[in-house]
Coordinates of C-alpha atoms and ligand atoms in Angstrom, one line a residue:
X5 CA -138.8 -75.2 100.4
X6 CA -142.7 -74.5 100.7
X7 CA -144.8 -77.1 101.5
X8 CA -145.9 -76.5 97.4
X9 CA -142.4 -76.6 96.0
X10 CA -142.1 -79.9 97.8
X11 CA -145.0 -81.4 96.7
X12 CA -144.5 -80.4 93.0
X13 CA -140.8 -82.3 92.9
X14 CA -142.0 -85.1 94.8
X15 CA -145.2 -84.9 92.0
X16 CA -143.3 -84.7 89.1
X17 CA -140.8 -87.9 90.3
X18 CA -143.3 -90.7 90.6
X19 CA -146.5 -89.7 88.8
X20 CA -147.3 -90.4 85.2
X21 CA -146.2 -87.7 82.9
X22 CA -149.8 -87.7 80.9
X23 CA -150.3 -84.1 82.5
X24 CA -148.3 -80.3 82.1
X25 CA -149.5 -79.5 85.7
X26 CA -149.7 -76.1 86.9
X27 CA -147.6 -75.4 90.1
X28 CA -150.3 -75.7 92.3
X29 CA -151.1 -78.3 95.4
X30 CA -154.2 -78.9 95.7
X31 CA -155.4 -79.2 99.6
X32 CA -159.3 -77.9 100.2
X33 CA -162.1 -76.1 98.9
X34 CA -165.4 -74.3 99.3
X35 CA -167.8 -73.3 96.7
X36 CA -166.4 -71.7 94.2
X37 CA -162.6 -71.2 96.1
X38 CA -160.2 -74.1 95.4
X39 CA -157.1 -73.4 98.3
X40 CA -153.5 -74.6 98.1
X41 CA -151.5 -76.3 100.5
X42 CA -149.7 -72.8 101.0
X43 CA -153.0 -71.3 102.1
X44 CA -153.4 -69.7 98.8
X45 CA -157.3 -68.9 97.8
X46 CA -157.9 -69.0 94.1
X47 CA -161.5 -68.1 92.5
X48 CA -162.4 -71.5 90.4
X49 CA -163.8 -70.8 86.7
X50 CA -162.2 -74.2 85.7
X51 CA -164.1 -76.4 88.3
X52 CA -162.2 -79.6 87.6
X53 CA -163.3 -78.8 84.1
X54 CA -166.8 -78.5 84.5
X55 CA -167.2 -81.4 87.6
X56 CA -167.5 -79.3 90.8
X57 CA -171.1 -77.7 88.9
X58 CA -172.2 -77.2 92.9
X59 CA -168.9 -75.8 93.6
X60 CA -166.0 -77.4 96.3
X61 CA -167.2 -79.8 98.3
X62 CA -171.2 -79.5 98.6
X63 CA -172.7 -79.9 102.2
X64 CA -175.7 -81.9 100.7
X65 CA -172.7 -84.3 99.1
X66 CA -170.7 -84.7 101.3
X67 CA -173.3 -85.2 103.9
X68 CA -174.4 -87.8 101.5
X69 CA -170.8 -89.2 101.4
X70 CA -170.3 -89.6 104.9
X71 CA -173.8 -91.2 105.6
X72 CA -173.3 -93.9 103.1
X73 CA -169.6 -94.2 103.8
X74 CA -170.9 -95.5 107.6
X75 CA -173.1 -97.5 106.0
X76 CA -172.1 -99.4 102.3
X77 CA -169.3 -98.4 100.8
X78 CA -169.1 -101.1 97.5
X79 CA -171.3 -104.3 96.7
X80 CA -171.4 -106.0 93.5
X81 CA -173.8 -105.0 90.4
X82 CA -175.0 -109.0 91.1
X83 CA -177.2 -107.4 93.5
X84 CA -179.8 -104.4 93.5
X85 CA -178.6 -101.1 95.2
X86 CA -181.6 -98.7 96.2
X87 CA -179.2 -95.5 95.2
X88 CA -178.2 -96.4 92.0
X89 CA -182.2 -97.5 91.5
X90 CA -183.3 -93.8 92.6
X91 CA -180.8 -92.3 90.6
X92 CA -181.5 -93.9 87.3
X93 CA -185.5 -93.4 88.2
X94 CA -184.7 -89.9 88.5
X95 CA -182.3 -89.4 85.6
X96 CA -185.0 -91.1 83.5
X97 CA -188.2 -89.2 84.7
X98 CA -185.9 -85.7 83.9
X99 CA -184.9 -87.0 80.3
X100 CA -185.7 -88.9 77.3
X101 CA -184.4 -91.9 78.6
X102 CA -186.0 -95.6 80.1
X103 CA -182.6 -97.5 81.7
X104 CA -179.6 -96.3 82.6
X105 CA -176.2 -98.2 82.7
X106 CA -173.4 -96.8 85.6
X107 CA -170.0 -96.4 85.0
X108 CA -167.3 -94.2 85.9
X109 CA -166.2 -91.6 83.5
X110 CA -166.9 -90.1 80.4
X111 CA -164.6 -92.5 78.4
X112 CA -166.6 -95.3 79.5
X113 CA -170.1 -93.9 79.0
X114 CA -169.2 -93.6 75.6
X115 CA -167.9 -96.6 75.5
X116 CA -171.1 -98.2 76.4
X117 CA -172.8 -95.8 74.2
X118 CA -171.1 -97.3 71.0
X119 CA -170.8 -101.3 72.1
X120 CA -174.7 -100.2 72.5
X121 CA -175.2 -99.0 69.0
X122 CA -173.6 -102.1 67.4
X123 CA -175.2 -104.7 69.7
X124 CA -178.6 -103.0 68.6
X125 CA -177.7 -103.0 65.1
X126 CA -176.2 -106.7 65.0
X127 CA -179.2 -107.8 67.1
X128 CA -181.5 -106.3 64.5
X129 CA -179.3 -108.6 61.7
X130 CA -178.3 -105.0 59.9
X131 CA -175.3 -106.9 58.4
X132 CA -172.1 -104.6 58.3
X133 CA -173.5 -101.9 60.0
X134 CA -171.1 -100.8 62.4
X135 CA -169.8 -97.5 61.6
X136 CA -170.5 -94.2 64.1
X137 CA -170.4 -90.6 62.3
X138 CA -168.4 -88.4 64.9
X139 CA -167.5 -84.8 64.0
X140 CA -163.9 -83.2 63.3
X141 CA -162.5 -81.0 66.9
X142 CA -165.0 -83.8 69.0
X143 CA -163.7 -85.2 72.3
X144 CA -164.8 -88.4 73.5
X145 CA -162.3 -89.8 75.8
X146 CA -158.9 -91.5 76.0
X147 CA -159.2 -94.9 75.6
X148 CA -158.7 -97.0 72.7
X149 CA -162.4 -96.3 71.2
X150 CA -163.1 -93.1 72.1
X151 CA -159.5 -92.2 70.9
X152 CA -160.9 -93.5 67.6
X153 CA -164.0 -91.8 68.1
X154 CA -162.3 -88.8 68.6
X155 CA -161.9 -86.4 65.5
X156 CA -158.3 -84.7 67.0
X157 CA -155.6 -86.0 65.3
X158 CA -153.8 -84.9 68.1
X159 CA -155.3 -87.4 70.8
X160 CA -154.7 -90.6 68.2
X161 CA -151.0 -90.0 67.1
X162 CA -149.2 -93.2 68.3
X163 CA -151.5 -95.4 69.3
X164 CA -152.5 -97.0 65.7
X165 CA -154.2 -99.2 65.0
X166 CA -157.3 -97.1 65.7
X167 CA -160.5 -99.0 66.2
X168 CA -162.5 -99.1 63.0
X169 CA -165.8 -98.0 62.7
X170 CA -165.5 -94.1 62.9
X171 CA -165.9 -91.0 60.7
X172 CA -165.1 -87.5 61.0
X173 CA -167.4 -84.9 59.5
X174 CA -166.9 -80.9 59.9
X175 CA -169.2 -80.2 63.2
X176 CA -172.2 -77.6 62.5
X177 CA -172.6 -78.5 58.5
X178 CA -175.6 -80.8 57.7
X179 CA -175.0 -81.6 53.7
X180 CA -171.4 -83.3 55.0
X181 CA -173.2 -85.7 57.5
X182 CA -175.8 -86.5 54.8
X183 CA -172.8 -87.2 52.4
X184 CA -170.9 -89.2 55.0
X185 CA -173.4 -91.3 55.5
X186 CA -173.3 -95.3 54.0
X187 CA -174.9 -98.5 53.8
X188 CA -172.4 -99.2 57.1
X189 CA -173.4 -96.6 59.1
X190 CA -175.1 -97.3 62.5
X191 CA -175.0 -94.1 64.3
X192 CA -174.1 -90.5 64.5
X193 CA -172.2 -89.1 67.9
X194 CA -172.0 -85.6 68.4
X195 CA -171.6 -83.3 71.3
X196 CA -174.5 -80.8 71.8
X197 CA -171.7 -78.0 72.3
X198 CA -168.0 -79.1 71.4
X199 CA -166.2 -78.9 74.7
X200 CA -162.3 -79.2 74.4
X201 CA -162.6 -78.8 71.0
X202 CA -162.7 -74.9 71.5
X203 CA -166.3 -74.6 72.7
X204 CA -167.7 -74.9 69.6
X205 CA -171.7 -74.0 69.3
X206 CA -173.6 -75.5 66.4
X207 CA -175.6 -73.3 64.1
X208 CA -179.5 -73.3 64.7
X209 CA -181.0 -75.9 63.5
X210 CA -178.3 -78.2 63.0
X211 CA -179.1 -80.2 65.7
X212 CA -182.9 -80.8 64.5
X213 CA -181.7 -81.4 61.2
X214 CA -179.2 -84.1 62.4
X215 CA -182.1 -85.5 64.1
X216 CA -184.4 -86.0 60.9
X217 CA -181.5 -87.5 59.7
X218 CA -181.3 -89.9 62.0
X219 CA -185.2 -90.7 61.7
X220 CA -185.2 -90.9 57.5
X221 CA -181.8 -92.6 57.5
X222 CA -182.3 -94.9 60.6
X223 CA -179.3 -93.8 62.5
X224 CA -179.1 -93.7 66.3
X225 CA -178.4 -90.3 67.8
X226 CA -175.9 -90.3 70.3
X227 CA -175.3 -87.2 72.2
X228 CA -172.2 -86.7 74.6
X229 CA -173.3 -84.5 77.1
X230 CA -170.2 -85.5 79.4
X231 CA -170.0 -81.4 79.7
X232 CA -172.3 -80.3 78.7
X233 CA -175.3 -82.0 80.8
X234 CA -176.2 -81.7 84.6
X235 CA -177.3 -78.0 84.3
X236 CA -174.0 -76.7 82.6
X237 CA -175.8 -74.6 79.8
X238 CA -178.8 -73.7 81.5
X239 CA -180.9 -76.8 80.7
X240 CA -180.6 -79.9 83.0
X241 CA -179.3 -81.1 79.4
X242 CA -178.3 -79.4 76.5
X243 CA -180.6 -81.2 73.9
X244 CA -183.2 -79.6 75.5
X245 CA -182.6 -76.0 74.2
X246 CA -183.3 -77.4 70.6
X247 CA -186.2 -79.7 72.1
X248 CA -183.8 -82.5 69.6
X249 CA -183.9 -85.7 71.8
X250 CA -181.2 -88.3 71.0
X251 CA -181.5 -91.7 71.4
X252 CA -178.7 -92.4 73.7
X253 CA -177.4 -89.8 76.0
X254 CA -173.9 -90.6 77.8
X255 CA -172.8 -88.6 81.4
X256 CA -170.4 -88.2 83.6
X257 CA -168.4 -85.2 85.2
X258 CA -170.6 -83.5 87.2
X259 CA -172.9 -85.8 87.5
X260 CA -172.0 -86.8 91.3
X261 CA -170.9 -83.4 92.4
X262 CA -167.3 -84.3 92.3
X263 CA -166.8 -88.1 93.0
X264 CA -166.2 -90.4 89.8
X265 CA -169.0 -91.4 87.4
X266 CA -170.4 -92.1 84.2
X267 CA -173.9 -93.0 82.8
X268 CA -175.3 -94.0 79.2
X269 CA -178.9 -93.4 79.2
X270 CA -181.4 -94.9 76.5
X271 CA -184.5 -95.6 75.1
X272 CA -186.4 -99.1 75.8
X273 CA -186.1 -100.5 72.8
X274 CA -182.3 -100.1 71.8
X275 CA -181.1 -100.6 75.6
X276 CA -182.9 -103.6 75.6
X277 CA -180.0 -104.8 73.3
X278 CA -177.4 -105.0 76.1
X279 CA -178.8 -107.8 78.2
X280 CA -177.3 -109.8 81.2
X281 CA -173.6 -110.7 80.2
X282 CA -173.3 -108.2 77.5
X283 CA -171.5 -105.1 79.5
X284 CA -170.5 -104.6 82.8
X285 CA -168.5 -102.5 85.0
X286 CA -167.5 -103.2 88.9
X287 CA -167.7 -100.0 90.4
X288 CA -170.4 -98.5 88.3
X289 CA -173.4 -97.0 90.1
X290 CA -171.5 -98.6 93.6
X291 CA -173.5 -97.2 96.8
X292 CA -171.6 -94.1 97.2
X293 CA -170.6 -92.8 94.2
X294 CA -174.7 -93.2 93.3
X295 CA -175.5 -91.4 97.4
X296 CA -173.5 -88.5 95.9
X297 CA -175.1 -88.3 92.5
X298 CA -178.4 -88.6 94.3
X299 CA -177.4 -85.8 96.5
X300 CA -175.9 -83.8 93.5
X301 CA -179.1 -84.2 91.1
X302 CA -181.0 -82.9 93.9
X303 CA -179.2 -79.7 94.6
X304 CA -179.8 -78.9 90.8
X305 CA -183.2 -79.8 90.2
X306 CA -184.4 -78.5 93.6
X307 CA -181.9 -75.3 94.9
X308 CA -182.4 -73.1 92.0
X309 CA -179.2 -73.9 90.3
X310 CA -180.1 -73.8 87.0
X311 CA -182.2 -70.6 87.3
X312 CA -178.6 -69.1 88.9
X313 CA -177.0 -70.5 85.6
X314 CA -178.9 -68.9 83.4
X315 CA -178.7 -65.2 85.3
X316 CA -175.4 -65.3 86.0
X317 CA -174.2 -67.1 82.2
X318 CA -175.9 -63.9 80.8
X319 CA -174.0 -61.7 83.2
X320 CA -171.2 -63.7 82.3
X321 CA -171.8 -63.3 78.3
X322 CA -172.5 -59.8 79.0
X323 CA -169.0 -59.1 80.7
X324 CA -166.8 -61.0 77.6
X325 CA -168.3 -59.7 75.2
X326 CA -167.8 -56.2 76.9
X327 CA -163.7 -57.2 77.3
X328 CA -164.2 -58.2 73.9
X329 CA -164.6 -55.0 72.8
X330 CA -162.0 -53.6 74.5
X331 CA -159.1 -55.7 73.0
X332 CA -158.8 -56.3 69.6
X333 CA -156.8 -59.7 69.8
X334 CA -160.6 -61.3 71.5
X335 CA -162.0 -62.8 67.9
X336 CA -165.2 -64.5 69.5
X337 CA -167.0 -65.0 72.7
X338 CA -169.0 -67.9 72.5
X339 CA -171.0 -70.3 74.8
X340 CA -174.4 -71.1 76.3
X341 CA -175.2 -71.0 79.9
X342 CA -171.9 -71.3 82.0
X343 CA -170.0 -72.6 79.2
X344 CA -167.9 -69.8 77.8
X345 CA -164.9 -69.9 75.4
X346 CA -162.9 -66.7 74.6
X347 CA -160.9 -67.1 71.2
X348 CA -157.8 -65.2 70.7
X349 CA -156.0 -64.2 68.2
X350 CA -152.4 -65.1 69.9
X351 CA -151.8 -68.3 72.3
X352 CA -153.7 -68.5 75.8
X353 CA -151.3 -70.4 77.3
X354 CA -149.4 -67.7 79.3
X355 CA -153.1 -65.9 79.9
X356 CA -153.6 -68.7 82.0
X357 CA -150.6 -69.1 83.5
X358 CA -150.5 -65.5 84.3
X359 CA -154.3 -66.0 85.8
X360 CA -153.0 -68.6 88.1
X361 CA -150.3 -66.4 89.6
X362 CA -153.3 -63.9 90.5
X363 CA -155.3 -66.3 92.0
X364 CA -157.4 -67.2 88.9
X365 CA -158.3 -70.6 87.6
X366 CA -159.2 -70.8 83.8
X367 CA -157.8 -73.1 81.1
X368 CA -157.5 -72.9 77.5
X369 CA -158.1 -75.3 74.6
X370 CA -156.8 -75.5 71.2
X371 CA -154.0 -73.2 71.8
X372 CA -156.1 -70.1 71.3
X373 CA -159.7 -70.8 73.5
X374 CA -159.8 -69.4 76.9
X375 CA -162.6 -71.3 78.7
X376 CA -165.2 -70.5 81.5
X377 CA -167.0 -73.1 82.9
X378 CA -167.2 -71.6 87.0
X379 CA -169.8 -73.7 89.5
X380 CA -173.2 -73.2 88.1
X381 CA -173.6 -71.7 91.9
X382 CA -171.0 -68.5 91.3
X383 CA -172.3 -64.9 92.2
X384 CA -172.5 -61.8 90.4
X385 CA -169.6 -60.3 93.0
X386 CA -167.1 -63.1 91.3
X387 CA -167.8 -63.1 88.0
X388 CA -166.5 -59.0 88.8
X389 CA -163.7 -60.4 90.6
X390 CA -162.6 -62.7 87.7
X391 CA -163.4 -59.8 85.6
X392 CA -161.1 -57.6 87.0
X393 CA -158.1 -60.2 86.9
X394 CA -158.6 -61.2 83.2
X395 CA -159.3 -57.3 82.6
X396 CA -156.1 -56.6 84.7
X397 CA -153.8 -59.4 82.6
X398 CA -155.7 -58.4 79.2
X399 CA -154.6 -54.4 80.0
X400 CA -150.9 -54.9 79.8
X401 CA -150.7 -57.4 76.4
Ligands
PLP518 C1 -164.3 -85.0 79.6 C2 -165.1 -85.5 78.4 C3 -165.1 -86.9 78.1 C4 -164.2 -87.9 78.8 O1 -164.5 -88.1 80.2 P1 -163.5 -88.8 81.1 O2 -164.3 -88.9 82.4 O3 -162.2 -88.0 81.2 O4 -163.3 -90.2 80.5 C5 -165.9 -87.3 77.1 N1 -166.6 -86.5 76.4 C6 -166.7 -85.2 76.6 C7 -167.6 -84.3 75.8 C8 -165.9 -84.7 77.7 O5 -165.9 -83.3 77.9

C-alpha cells in the first residue's frame, strides 16, 4: 500500500462521514502547489475554497505564526489583545465598518450577524420584527441558523425544525424582495456574488436597488462576503464594485491566510446593540489566529495582490470564455475577479475527478458549476498550465 492508500482507509474508518473526499492526502504546500503525501504536485484553483487567497503557506504568515506562537498562543476575550485591536483598526479604516466582533468561521459570523439584527431591532422596541430576507441558491453556513438562513433545500433536509425568522427570494430580482417584504421583517442578507450556489452574479444595479430598499423600508443590509471579501474579486470587498455599502459585513475564509476565523463588522450605531454579555465566543480574535490575519491583510493591501487579481482574473475570463467557445456543452462563464464558475450542460463531477488525476484542483457546485477560485497570487504561466489540463480533459468528452 502507498503511504496515500493508507491514509485514505485509515480516513475513511474514524472520521465523520460529512465529506465525499477525493483520494488525496494532504502533506505540504507552497503558493499555489498543494503536494500529497506521495510527493504528488497538484496546481491549486480550489485553494481550500477560496482560503489560501496568498497561496500555501505565506512566509509573511507563517512568520507571523511562529513569532506569536513563542510568544501567546490563547488568552481570554476578558482581556485586550493588541492583534486583534490592530486588526479590527485596520479592517475598519479599509471598510464601512466602526467595531468588529472575532469569531471563527463563516457560520459564526453570520451567526453574529443575525443575533445582531434582532438585538438592534428588539433594542429599538420594533415589536415582532425579526424576520431576515435571504435569497434562493444562498449559502450561509451549517449550523442550525445559517442552515435556516440558507435558501438550498438541500442543506436543511433533516434537521427540522428550522429556526424561524427566514425568507427566500429569487437572487438578482428586485420587485420579489420588495414583495417579500412585511411588517416583521428586520433585515435582508445577501451574498454580493453567490458562491456555492453556482457563482451566481447579480444583475447591475441590483445591489444599489437592494440598498434603497433597505434605506425607504428600514431594513439592515447584511452582506456575506465569507468568499467573496479579502481581495477575491478584485476589490478588498465585493460591495465595493457597486460602491453599495451594507450595514453589517460578515468574514471569514481567507481572512487569516489559512488559519480559522470569522469577523462581523458594523456600523456604530447597530453594533452598539451587542453590548457586554450579549455574544461571545472563546477563541475569537485569540493572539494568533488575529498575528496571521494581521499578517494576511497586510500582504493584500501592501504586495500588490489585488492589482495581480484583477490582471490575471481578466486573463483568466479571457481563457474560459475562449474554451467556451470551443465546446458546446460550456453554457456560461461567469465571475468577477478570481471568482470564476464554468456551467455545463452535463455533470462536473467526473471533470473534476478527472482534473485531480492530472494534477489539477477544481471543484464543482450544483452538479453542473465548475469553479475557479486559484490564490489571488497565481501567474499567467498557470493559468496556461490549468488551461491546458481542463483543455486536455474538455478535448476527449
Ligand atoms: C463558506 C461560506 C460560509 C460558511 O463558512 P464556514 O467557515 O464553513 O462556516 C458562509 N457563507 C459563505 C458565502 C461561504 O462561502
Amino acid at each position: 500500500m502507498s503511504g496515500s492508500e493508507n491514509w485514505i482507509e485509515r480516513g475513511l474508518t474514524h472520521v465523520a462521514k460529512t465529506y465525499g473526499r477525493y483520494p488525496l492526502v494532504a502533506a505540504s504546500g507552497t503558493g499555489c502547489w498543494l503536494t500529497d503525501i506521495d510527493g504528488k504536485r497538484y496546481l491549486d484553483f480550489l485553494a481550500g475554497v477560496a482560503v489560501n487567497n496568498l497561496g500555501h503557506c505565506h512566509p509573511k504568515v507563517v512568520k507571523a505564526l511562529q513569532e506569536q506562537a513563542e510568544k501567546l498562543l490563547h488568552c481570554s476575550n476578558f482581556y485586550h489583545i493588541p492583534a486583534q485591536i490592530e486588526l479590527a483598526e485596520i479592517l475598519c479604516q479599509n471598510s464601512f465598518g466602526d467595531r468588529v466582533f472575532f469569531c471563527n468561521s463563516g457560520a459564526e459570523a453570520n451567526e453574529a450577524a443575525i443575533k445582531l439584527a434582532r438585538k438592534y431591532n428588539s433594542d429599538k422596541g420594533h415589536k415582532g420584527r425579526f424576520e431576515i430576507i435571504t435569497a434562493n441558491a444562498s449559502f450561509h453556513g451549517r449550523t442550525l441558523a445559517t442552515i435556516s438562513a440558507t435558501g438550498q433545500e438541500k442543506m436543511q433536509t433533516g434537521f427540522t425544525p428550522l429556526m424561524p425568522g427566514f425568507k427566500y427570494v429569487p437572487f438578482g430580482e428586485i420587485l420579489a424582495l420588495e414583495e417579500a417584504i412585511s411588517a416583521t421583517t428586520c433585515a435582508i442578507m445577501l451574498e454580493p456574488i453567490q458562491g456555492e450556489g453556482g457563482v451566481n452574479v447579480p444583475p447591475e444595479g441590483y445591489l444599489p436597488a437592494v440598498r434603497k430598499l433597505c434605506n425607504d423600508n428600514e431594513l439592515l443590509l447584511i452582506f456575506d462576503e465569507v468568499q467573496v471579501g479579502m481581495g477575491r474579486t478584485g476589490h478588498l470587498f465585493a460591495y465595493q464594485h457597486d460602491n453599495v455599502e451594507p450595514d453589517i459585513m460578515t468574514l471569514a475564509k481567507a481572512l487569516a491566510g489559512g488559519p480559522p476565523i470569522g469577523a462581523m463588522i458594523a456600523r456604530e450605531k447597530h453594533a452598539e446593540a451587542l453590548g457586554p454579555g450579549t455574544h461571545g465566543s472563546t477563541f475569537g480574535g485569540n493572539p494568533l489566529v488575529a498575528a496571521a490575519a494581521l499578517a494576511a491583510l497586510s500582504s493584500i493591501l501592501e504586495d500588490g495582490v489585488i492589482d495581480n487579481c484583477v490582471a490575471m482574473g481578466s486573463y483568466l475570463r479571457k481563457k474560459l470564455e475562449h474554451l467556451k467557445e470551443k465546446y458546446p456543452f460550456i453554457v456560461d462563464v461567469r465571475g468577477r475577479g478570481l471568482m470564476f464558475g464554468m456551467e455545463l450542460s452535463i455533470e462536473g463531477g467526473e471533470i473534476v475527478k478527472t482534473a485531480l488525476g492530472r494534477g489539477l484542483l477544481i471543484n464543482c457546485t450544483v452538479g453542473k458549476v465548475l469553479r475557479f477560485v486559484p490564490p489571488l497570487i497565481v501567474t499567467q504561466n498557470e493559468i496556461d498550465q490549468m488551461i491546458s489540463i481542463l483543455d486536455g480533459i474538455f478535448a476527449e468528452i
